[in-house]
XYZ file of C-alpha atoms in Angstrom:
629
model
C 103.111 84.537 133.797
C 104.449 86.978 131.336
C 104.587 86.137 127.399
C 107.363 85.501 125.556
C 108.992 88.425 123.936
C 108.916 87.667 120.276
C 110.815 90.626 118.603
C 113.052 93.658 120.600
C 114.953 96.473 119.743
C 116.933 98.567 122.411
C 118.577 101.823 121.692
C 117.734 102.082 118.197
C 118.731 105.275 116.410
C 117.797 105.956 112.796
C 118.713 109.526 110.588
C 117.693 109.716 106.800
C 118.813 112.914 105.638
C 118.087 115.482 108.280
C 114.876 113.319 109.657
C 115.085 111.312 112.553
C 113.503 108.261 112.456
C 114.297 106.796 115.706
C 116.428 108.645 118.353
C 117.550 105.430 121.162
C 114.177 104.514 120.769
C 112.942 100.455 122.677
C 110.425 98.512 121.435
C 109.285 94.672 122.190
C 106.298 92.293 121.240
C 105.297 89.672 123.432
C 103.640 86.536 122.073
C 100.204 86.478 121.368
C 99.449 90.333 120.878
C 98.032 91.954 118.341
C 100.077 95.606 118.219
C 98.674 98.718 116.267
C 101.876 100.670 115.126
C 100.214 104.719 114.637
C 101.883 107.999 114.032
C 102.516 110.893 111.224
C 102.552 109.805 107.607
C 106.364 109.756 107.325
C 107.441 109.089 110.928
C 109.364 105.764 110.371
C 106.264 103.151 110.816
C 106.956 101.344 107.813
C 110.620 101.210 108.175
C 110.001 99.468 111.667
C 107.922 97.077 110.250
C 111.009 96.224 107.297
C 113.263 96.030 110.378
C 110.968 94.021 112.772
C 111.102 91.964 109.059
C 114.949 91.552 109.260
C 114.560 93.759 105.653
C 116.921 96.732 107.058
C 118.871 97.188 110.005
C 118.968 100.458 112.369
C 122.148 102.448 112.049
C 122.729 101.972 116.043
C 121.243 99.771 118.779
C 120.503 96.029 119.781
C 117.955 93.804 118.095
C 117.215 90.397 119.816
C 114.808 87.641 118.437
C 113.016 84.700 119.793
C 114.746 81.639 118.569
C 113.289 79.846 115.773
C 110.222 82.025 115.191
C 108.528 82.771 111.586
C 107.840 86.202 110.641
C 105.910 87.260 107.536
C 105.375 91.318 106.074
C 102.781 92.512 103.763
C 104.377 95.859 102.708
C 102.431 98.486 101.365
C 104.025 98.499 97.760
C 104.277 95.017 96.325
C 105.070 94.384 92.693
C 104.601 89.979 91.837
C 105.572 88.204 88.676
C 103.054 89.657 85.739
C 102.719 86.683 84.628
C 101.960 84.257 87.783
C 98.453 83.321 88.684
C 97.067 84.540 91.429
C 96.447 81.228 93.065
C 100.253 80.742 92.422
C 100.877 83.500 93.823
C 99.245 82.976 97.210
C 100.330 79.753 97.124
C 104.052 80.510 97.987
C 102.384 80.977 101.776
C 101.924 77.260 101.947
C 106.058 76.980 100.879
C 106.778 76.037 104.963
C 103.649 73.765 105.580
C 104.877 71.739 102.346
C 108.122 71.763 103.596
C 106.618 69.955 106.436
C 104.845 67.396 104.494
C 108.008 66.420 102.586
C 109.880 66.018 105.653
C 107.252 64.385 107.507
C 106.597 62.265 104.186
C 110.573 60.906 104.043
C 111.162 60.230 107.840
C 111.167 56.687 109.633
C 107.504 56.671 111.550
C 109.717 55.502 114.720
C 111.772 59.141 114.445
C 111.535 61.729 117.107
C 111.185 64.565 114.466
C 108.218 62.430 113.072
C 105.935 63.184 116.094
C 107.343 66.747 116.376
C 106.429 67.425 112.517
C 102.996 65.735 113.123
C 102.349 68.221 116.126
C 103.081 70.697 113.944
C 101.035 69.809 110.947
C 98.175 68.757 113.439
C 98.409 72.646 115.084
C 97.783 74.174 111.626
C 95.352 72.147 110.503
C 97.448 71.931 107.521
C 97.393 68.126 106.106
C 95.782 69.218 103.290
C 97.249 72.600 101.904
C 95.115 72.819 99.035
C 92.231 73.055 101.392
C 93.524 75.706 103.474
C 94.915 77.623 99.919
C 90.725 77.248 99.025
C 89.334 78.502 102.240
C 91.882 81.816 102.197
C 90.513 82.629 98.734
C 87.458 82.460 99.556
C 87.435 84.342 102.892
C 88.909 87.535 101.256
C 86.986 87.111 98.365
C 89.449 86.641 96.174
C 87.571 86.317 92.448
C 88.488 84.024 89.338
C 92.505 82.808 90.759
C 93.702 81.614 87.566
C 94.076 85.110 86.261
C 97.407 86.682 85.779
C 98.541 89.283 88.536
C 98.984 92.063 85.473
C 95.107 91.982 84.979
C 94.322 92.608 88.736
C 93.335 95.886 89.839
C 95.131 97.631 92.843
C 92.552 96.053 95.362
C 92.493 92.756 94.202
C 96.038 92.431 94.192
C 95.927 94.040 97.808
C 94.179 90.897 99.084
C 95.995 88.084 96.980
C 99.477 89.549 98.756
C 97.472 90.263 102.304
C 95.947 86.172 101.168
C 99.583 85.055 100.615
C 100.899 86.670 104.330
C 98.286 85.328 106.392
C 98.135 81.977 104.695
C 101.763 80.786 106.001
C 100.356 81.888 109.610
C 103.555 82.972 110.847
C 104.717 83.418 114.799
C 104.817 86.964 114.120
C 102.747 89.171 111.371
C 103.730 92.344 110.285
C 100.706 94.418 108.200
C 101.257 97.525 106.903
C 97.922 99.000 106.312
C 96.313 95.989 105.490
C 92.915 97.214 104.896
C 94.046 99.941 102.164
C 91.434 100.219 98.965
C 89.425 96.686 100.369
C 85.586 96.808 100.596
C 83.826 96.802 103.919
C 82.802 93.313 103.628
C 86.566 92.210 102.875
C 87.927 93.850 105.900
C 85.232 92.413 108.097
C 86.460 89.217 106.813
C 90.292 90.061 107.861
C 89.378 91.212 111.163
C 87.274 87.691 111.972
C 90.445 85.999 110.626
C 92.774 87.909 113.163
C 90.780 88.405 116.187
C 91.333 84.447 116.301
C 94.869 84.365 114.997
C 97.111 82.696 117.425
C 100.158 84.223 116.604
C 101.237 87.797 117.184
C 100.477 91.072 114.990
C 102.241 94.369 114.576
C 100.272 96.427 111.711
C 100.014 99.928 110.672
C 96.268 100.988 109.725
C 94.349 104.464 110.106
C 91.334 102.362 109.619
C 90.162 102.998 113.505
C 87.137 100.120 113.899
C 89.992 97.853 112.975
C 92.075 99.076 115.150
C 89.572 99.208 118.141
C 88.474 95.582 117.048
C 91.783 94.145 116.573
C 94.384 95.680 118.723
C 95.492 94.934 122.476
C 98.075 97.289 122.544
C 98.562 100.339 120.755
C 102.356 102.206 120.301
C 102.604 105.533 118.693
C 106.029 106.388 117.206
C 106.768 110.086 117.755
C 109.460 111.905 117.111
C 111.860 108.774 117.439
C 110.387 107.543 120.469
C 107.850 104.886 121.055
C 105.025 105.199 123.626
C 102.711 102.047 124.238
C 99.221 102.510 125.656
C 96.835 99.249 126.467
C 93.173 99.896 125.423
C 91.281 100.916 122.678
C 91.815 104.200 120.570
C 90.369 106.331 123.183
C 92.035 105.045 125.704
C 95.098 106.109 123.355
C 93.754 109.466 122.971
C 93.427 110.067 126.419
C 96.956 108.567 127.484
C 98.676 111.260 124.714
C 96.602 113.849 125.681
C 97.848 113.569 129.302
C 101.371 112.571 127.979
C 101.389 115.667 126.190
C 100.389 117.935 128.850
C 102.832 116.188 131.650
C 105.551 117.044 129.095
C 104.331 120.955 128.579
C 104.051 121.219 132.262
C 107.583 120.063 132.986
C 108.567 122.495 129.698
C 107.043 125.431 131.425
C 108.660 124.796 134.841
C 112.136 124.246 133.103
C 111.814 127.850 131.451
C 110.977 128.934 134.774
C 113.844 128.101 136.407
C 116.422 129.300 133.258
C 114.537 132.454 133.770
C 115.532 132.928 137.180
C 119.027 131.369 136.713
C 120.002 133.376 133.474
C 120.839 137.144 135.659
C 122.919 134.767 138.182
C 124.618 133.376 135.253
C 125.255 136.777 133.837
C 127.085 138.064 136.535
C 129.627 134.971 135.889
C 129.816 133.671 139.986
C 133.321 132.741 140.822
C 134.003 129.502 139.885
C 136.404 128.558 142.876
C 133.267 127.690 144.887
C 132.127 124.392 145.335
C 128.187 125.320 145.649
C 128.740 127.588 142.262
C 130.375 124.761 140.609
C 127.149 122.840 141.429
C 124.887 125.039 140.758
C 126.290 126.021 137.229
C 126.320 122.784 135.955
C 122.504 121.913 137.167
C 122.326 124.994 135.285
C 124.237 123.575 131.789
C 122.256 120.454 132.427
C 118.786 121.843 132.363
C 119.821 124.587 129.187
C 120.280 121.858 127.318
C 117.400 119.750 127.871
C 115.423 119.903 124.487
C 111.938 121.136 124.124
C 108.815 118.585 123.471
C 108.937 118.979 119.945
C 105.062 119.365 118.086
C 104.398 118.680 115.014
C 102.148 120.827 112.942
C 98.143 120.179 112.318
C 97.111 120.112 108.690
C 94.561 123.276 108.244
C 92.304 122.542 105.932
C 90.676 125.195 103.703
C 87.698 123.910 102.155
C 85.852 127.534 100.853
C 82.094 128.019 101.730
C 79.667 126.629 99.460
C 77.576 129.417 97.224
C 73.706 128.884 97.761
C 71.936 125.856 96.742
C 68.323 125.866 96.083
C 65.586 123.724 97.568
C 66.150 120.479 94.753
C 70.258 120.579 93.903
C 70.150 116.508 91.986
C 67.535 114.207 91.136
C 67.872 110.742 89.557
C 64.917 108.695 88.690
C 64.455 105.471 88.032
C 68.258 105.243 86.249
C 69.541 102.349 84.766
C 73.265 101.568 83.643
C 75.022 98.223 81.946
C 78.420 97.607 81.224
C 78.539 94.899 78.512
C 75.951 92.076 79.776
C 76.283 92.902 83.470
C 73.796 95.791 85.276
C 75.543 97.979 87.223
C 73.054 99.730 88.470
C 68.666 99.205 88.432
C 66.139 101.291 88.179
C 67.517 103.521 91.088
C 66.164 107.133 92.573
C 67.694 109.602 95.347
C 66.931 113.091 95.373
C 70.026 114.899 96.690
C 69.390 118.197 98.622
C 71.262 120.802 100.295
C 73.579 120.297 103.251
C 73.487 116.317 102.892
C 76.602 114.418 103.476
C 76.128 111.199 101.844
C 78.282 108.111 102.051
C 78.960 105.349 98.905
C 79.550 101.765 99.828
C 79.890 98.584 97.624
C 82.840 95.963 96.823
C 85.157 97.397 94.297
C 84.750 97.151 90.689
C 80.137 97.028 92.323
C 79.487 100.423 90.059
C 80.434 103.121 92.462
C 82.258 105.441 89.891
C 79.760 104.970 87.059
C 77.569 106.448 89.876
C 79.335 109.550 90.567
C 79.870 109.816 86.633
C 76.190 109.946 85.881
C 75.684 112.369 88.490
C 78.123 114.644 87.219
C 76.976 114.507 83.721
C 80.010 112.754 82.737
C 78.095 109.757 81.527
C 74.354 108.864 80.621
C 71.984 106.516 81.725
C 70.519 103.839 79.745
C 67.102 104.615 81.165
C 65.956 107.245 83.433
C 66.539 110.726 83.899
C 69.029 112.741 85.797
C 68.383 116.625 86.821
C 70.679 118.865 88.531
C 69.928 122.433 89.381
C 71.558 125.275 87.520
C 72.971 126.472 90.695
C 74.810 123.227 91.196
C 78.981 123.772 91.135
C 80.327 120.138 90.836
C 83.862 119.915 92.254
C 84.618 116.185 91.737
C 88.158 115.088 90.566
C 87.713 111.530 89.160
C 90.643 109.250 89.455
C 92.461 109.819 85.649
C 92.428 113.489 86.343
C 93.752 113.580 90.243
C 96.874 111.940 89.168
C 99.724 113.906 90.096
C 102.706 114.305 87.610
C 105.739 112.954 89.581
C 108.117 115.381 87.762
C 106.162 118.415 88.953
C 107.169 119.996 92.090
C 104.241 120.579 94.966
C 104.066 124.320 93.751
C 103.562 123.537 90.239
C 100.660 120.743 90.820
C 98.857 122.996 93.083
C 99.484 126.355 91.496
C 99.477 125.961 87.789
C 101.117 128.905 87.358
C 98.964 130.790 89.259
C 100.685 132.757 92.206
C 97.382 133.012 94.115
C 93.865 131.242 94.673
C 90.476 132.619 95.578
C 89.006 130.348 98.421
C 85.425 132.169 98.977
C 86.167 135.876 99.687
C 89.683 134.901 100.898
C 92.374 135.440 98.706
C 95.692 133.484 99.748
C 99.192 132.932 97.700
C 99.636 129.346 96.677
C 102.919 128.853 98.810
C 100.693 129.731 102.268
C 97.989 127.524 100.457
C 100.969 124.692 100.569
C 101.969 125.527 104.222
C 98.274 125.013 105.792
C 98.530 121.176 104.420
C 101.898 120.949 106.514
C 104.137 121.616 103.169
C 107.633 123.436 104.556
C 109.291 125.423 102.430
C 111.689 122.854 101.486
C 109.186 120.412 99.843
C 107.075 123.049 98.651
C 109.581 122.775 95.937
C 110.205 118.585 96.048
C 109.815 117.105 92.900
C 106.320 114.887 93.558
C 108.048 111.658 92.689
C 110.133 111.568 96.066
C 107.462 112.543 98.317
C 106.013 110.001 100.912
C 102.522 108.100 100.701
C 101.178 110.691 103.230
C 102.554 113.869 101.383
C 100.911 112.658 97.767
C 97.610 112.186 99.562
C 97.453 115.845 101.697
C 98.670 116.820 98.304
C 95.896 115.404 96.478
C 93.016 116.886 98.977
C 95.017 120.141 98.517
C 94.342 120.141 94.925
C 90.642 119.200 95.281
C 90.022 121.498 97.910
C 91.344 124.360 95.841
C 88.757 123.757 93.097
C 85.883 125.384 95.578
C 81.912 124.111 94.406
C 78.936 123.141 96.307
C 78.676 119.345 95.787
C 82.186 118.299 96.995
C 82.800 114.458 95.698
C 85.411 112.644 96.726
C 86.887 109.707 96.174
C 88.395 107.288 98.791
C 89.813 110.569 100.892
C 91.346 109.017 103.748
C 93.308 106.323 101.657
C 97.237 107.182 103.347
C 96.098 109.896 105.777
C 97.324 109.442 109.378
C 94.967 109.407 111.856
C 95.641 113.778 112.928
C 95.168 114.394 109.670
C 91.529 111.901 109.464
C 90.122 113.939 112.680
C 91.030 117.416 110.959
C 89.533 116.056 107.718
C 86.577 114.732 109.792
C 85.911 117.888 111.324
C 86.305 120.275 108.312
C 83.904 117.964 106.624
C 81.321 117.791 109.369
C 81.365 121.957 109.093
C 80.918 122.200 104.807
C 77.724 123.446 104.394
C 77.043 122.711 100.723
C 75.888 119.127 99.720
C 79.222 116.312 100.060
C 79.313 113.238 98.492
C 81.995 110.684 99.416
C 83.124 107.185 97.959
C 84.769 105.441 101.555
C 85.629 101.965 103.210
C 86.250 103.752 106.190
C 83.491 102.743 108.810
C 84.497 105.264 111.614
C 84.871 108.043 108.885
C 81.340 107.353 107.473
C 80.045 107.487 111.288
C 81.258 110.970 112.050
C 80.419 112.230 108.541
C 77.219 110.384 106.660
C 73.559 111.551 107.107
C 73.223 109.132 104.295
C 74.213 105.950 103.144
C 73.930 104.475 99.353
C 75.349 101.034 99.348
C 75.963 98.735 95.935
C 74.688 95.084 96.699
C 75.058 93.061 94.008
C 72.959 92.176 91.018
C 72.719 96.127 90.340
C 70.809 96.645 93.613
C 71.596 99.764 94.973
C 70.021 101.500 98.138
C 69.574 104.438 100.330
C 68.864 104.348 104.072
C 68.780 107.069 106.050
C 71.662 107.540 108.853
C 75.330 106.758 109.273
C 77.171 103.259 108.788
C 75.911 101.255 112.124
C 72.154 102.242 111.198
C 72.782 100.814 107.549
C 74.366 97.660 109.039
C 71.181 97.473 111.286
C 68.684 97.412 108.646
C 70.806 95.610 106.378
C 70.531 92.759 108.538
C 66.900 93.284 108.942
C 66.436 93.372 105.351
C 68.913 89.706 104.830
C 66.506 88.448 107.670
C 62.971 89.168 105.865
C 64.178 88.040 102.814
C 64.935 84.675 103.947
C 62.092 84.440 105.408
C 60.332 84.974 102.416
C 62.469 82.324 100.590
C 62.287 79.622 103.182
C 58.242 80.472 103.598
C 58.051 80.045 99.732
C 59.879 77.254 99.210
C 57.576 75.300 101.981
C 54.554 76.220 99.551
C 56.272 74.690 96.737
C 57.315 71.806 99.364
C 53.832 71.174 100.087
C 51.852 71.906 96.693
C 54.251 69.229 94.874
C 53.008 66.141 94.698
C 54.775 63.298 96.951
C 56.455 59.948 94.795
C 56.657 57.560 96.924
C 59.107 54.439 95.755
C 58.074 50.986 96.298
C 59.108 48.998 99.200
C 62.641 46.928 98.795
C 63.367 44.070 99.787
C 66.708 43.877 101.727
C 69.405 41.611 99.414
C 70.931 38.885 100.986
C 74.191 41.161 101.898
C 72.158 43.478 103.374
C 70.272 40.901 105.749
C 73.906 39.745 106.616
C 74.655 43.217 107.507
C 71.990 43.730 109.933
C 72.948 40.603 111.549
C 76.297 41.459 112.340
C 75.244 44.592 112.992
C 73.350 43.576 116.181
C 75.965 41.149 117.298
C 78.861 44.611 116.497
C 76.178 46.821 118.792
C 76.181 44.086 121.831
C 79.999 43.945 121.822
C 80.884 47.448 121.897
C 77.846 48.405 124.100
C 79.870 45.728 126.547
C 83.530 47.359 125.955
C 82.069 50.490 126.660
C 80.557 49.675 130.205
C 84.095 47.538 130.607
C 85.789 51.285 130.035
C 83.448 52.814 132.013
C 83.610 50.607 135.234
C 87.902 50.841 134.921
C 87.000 54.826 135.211
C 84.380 54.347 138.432
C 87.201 52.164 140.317
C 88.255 54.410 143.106
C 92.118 52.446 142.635
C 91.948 53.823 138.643
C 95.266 55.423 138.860
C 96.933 53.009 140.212
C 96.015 50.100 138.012
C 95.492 52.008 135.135
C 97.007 55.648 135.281
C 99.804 54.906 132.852
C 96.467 53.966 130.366
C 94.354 56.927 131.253
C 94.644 58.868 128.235
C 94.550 55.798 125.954
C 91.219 54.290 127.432
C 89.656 57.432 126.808
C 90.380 58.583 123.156
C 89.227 54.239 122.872
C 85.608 54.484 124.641
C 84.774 58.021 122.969
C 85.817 56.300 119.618
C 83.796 53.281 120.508
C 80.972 56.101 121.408
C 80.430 57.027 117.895
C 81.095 53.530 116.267
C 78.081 52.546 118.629
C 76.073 55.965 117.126
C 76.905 54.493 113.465
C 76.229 51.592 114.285
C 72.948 52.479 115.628
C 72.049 54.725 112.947
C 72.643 51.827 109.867
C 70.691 49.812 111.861
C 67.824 51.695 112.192
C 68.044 52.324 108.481
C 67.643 48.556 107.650
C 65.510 47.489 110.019
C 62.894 50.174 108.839
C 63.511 48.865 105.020
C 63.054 45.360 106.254
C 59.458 46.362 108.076
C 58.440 48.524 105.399
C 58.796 45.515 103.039
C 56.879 42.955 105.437
């Protein structure tokens, strides 16, 4: 039987400026699925999701939604109260299961909302809010709640909103990129919590394991339209690809047939004749068919790398505090040419001060750290790769230059601009009004230009779409000096790393050799030896310490009353139970006792364990009582 449709929009039609958003685009989610939302930075995904929200409206077209259904939206910008808590501020996702508990709390027991309002509350596990409030904090790893939101960093806040969406467990949960600037751990977390989520999901994320793990239906939103495929992100791949080429086929033949048509049309056929008439407006009809329209690929220009000798950076043994808590200890790695390492660790671990001592930027408490004269850093750390909103793109990128040398190519900025998909028109957009997407192609445009041959960066893919990932991916994959790169992105560091240094806590850092799964493999390995070791030493000190034994107790007179109504307790319910159990054997059951079916049986498995306790405190004082003796 087919779901529920939760949310749909027919016909909708959306202009801002001269971009179309959506152009009589349809669009539904059906209860229960979990719906990946992709497309070009800019497209219109997060305006669907404020929509789907009830946050904005579509200039045209018919919206219809399931009747008395919850929806909640994480938006990507979100600005709280400075001066709430955070656990106050993830609180206000529990506003609808207290609203519950009052109700439930004022009713008459004999009303027919009370049993209703106890379903509910029973469904959501959510008679004690505080516990649920605990167990959301901890799962997204959520530090110190009592601080003020104005101390949090853009991360941390990140999960206390993405803590406060997912706490109120909506019918219908709207994420937009809901794994933005978390740590690997962190989304691993989210993606546990919403594989078993019972409602349905719409979300926006580049971040493609989550998407692969997560979604059961993914719709790309295209040039106002929406296309669904079922499957994973190949599968989606594969669909557009042949989408793509059905639509260039049918292109081609429709030029094809103007072709022929256009002379015939020329020689303006007399229009008194039925079969002209026809054939001149299948003519008009098929003119004025629009093209498939494509959108640009992003090329990126990253300039070869100049030679790098056989050692390029060398750290040994380095050691770094900040105030009373190590950062990093007593670590080594021995960069060399042509590596493409990847940086892991929770955010705030140390990963920075890492790249800073590398670059020379800052020194380490103990240790050394070498790098090879022919070593040309180009690393933009995160003060210095802010853009000024009141420049335009040219000025950013260009500096007043009119030109930039990328190797032995020389290029003007403006064609610079137009290979990271900047038209002429936004070339000369004041930063502040462009898009997430168009401040981060912006941002590798300005890194890219700086040339080197140990490229650094930092968090790369954070708002690219997914074309714009692959092409990043690829240009990567081809650098051939040595690349260092800070990244949550598990799919990313698969197709990239040839190394991986992860930050573990405690200022334990390591290397392992090989891309993300391979690090996760002997991660696990290395979690599994050392607990081992602990549980093998902690049985030495088991054994080796010497065994106090206390003195045998007498049982006190209420205890020797307790045993004895004890056995006569054990007797009786071991008879109720066989009672129960004979009513259940009686081949006419359901027609003495149907009506008391369900009854009987929540009594005799309650009886079950009463028998089991009973049993067990028993046992207890009967071995007191013969220890004694």
């Amino acid at each position: 039987m087919a779901e529920r449709v939760l949310w749909a929009g027919e016909n909708m039609s959306l202009q801002i400026g001269r971009q179309v958003l959506f152009d009589r685009a349809a669009m539904s989610i059906r209860e229960g699925e979990r719906v990946a939302l992709v497309g070009r930075n800019g497209c219109g995904k997060s305006t669907l999701l404020k929509i789907v929200a009830g946050e904005e409206t579509p200039s045209s077209g018919e919206i219809s939604v399931a009747r008395n259904i919850r929806i909640a939206h994480m938006p990507q910008n979100f600005e709280p109260d400075p001066n709430r808590t955070v656990r106050q501020l993830v609180r206000e996702g529990l506003s609808w299961f207290e609203s519950l508990h009052h109700r439930y709390e004022t009713l008459p027991a004999e009303s027919p909302e009370h049993e209703k309002l106890e379903h509910l509350l029973t469904q959501h596990d959510a008679w004690n809010p505080d516990h649920k409030l605990e167990m959301i904090l901890d799962k997204l790893s959520i530090p110190d709640p009592d601080r003020i939101c104005s101390l949090l960093s853009g991360g941390e806040l990140r999960r206390a909103i993405l803590a406060r969406t997912i706490l109120s467990e909506p019918d219908l949960l709207l994420l937009d990129e809901p794994t933005n600037h978390l740590d690997v751990d962190t989304i691993a977390g989210i993606e546990e919590f919403l594989a078993d989520y019972r409602g349905a999901c719409l979300f926006v994320t580049h971040d493609r394991y989550f998407l692969d793990r997560i979604a059961t239906r993914i719709i790309e939103l295209d040039n106002g339209k929406f296309f669904s495929c079922e499957g994973s992100y190949a599968d989606f791949l594969i669909a557009k690809e042949e989408r793509e080429y059905a639509e260039d086929l049918a292109e081609s033949r429709r030029r094809s047939f103007l072709r022929r048509e256009i002379e015939w049309v020329r020689r303006s056929p007399k229009a008194r004749l039925r079969r002209n008439l026809g054939r001149l407006k299948r003519y008009d009809e098929i003119a004025s068919r629009n093209a498939p329209v494509r959108t640009g690929q992003m090329e990126l220009v990253i300039p070869r790398a100049s030679h790098l000798g056989n050692k390029v950076v060398d750290l040994k043994n380095i050691h770094f505090s900040r105030g009373e808590r190590c950062l990093i200890r007593d670590f080594s790695f021995e960069f060399t040419a042509n590596q493409k390492i990847g940086i892991i660790g929770p955010n705030g671990c140390g990963k920075t001060t890492l790249l800073k001592l590398i670059t020379g930027q800052l020194k380490p408490e103990t240790g050394e750290v070498f790098a090879a004269p022919t070593v040309e850093f180009n690393y933009v750390d995160q003060s210095r790769i802010a853009l000024n909103p009141e420049h335009t793109v040219l000025e950013e990128v260009g500096e007043d230059h009119q030109y930039i040398n990328l190797g032995e190519e020389r290029i003007s900025i403006w064609g610079y601009l137009k290979r990271f998909l900047f038209e002429d028109e936004r070339i000369n957009t004041q930063i502040k009004h462009l898009s997430g997407g168009e401040k981060a192609r912006l941002m590798l445009a300005k890194i890219l230009r700086g040339g080197g041959n140990f490229l650094i960066l930092d968090e790369p893919t954070n708002d690219l779409d997914l074309v714009s990932l692959r092409i990043l991916e690829e240009a990567l994959a081809d650098y051939n000096g040595c690349l260092l790169v800070v990244s949550h992105d598990r799919y990313f560091l698969n197709r990239i790393c040839t190394h991986i240094i992860s930050f573990e806590g405690e200022g334990n850092v390591f290397d392992t050799v090989g891309d993300f799964d391979y690090y996760l493999t002997k991660r696990k390995e290395r979690e599994a030896a050392e607990q081992e070791k602990k549980s093998r030493k902690e049985s030495r000190e088991s054994l080796s310490a010497p065994v106090r034994r206390a003195a045998p107790r007498k049982l006190s007179y209420k205890e020797e009353r307790e045993l004895e109504a004890l056995e006569q307790t054990i007797a009786e319910t071991e008879a109720r139970i066989r009672e129960i159990e004979g009513m259940f054997s009686d081949p006419d059951f359901f027609v003495r006792h149907g009506r008391q079916s369900a009854e009987l049986q929540k009594e005799m498995e309650e009886r079950k364990r009463a028998l089991e306790s009973s049993y067990s405190r028993w046992e207890e004082l009967e071995s007191k009582k013969e220890s004694f003796q």
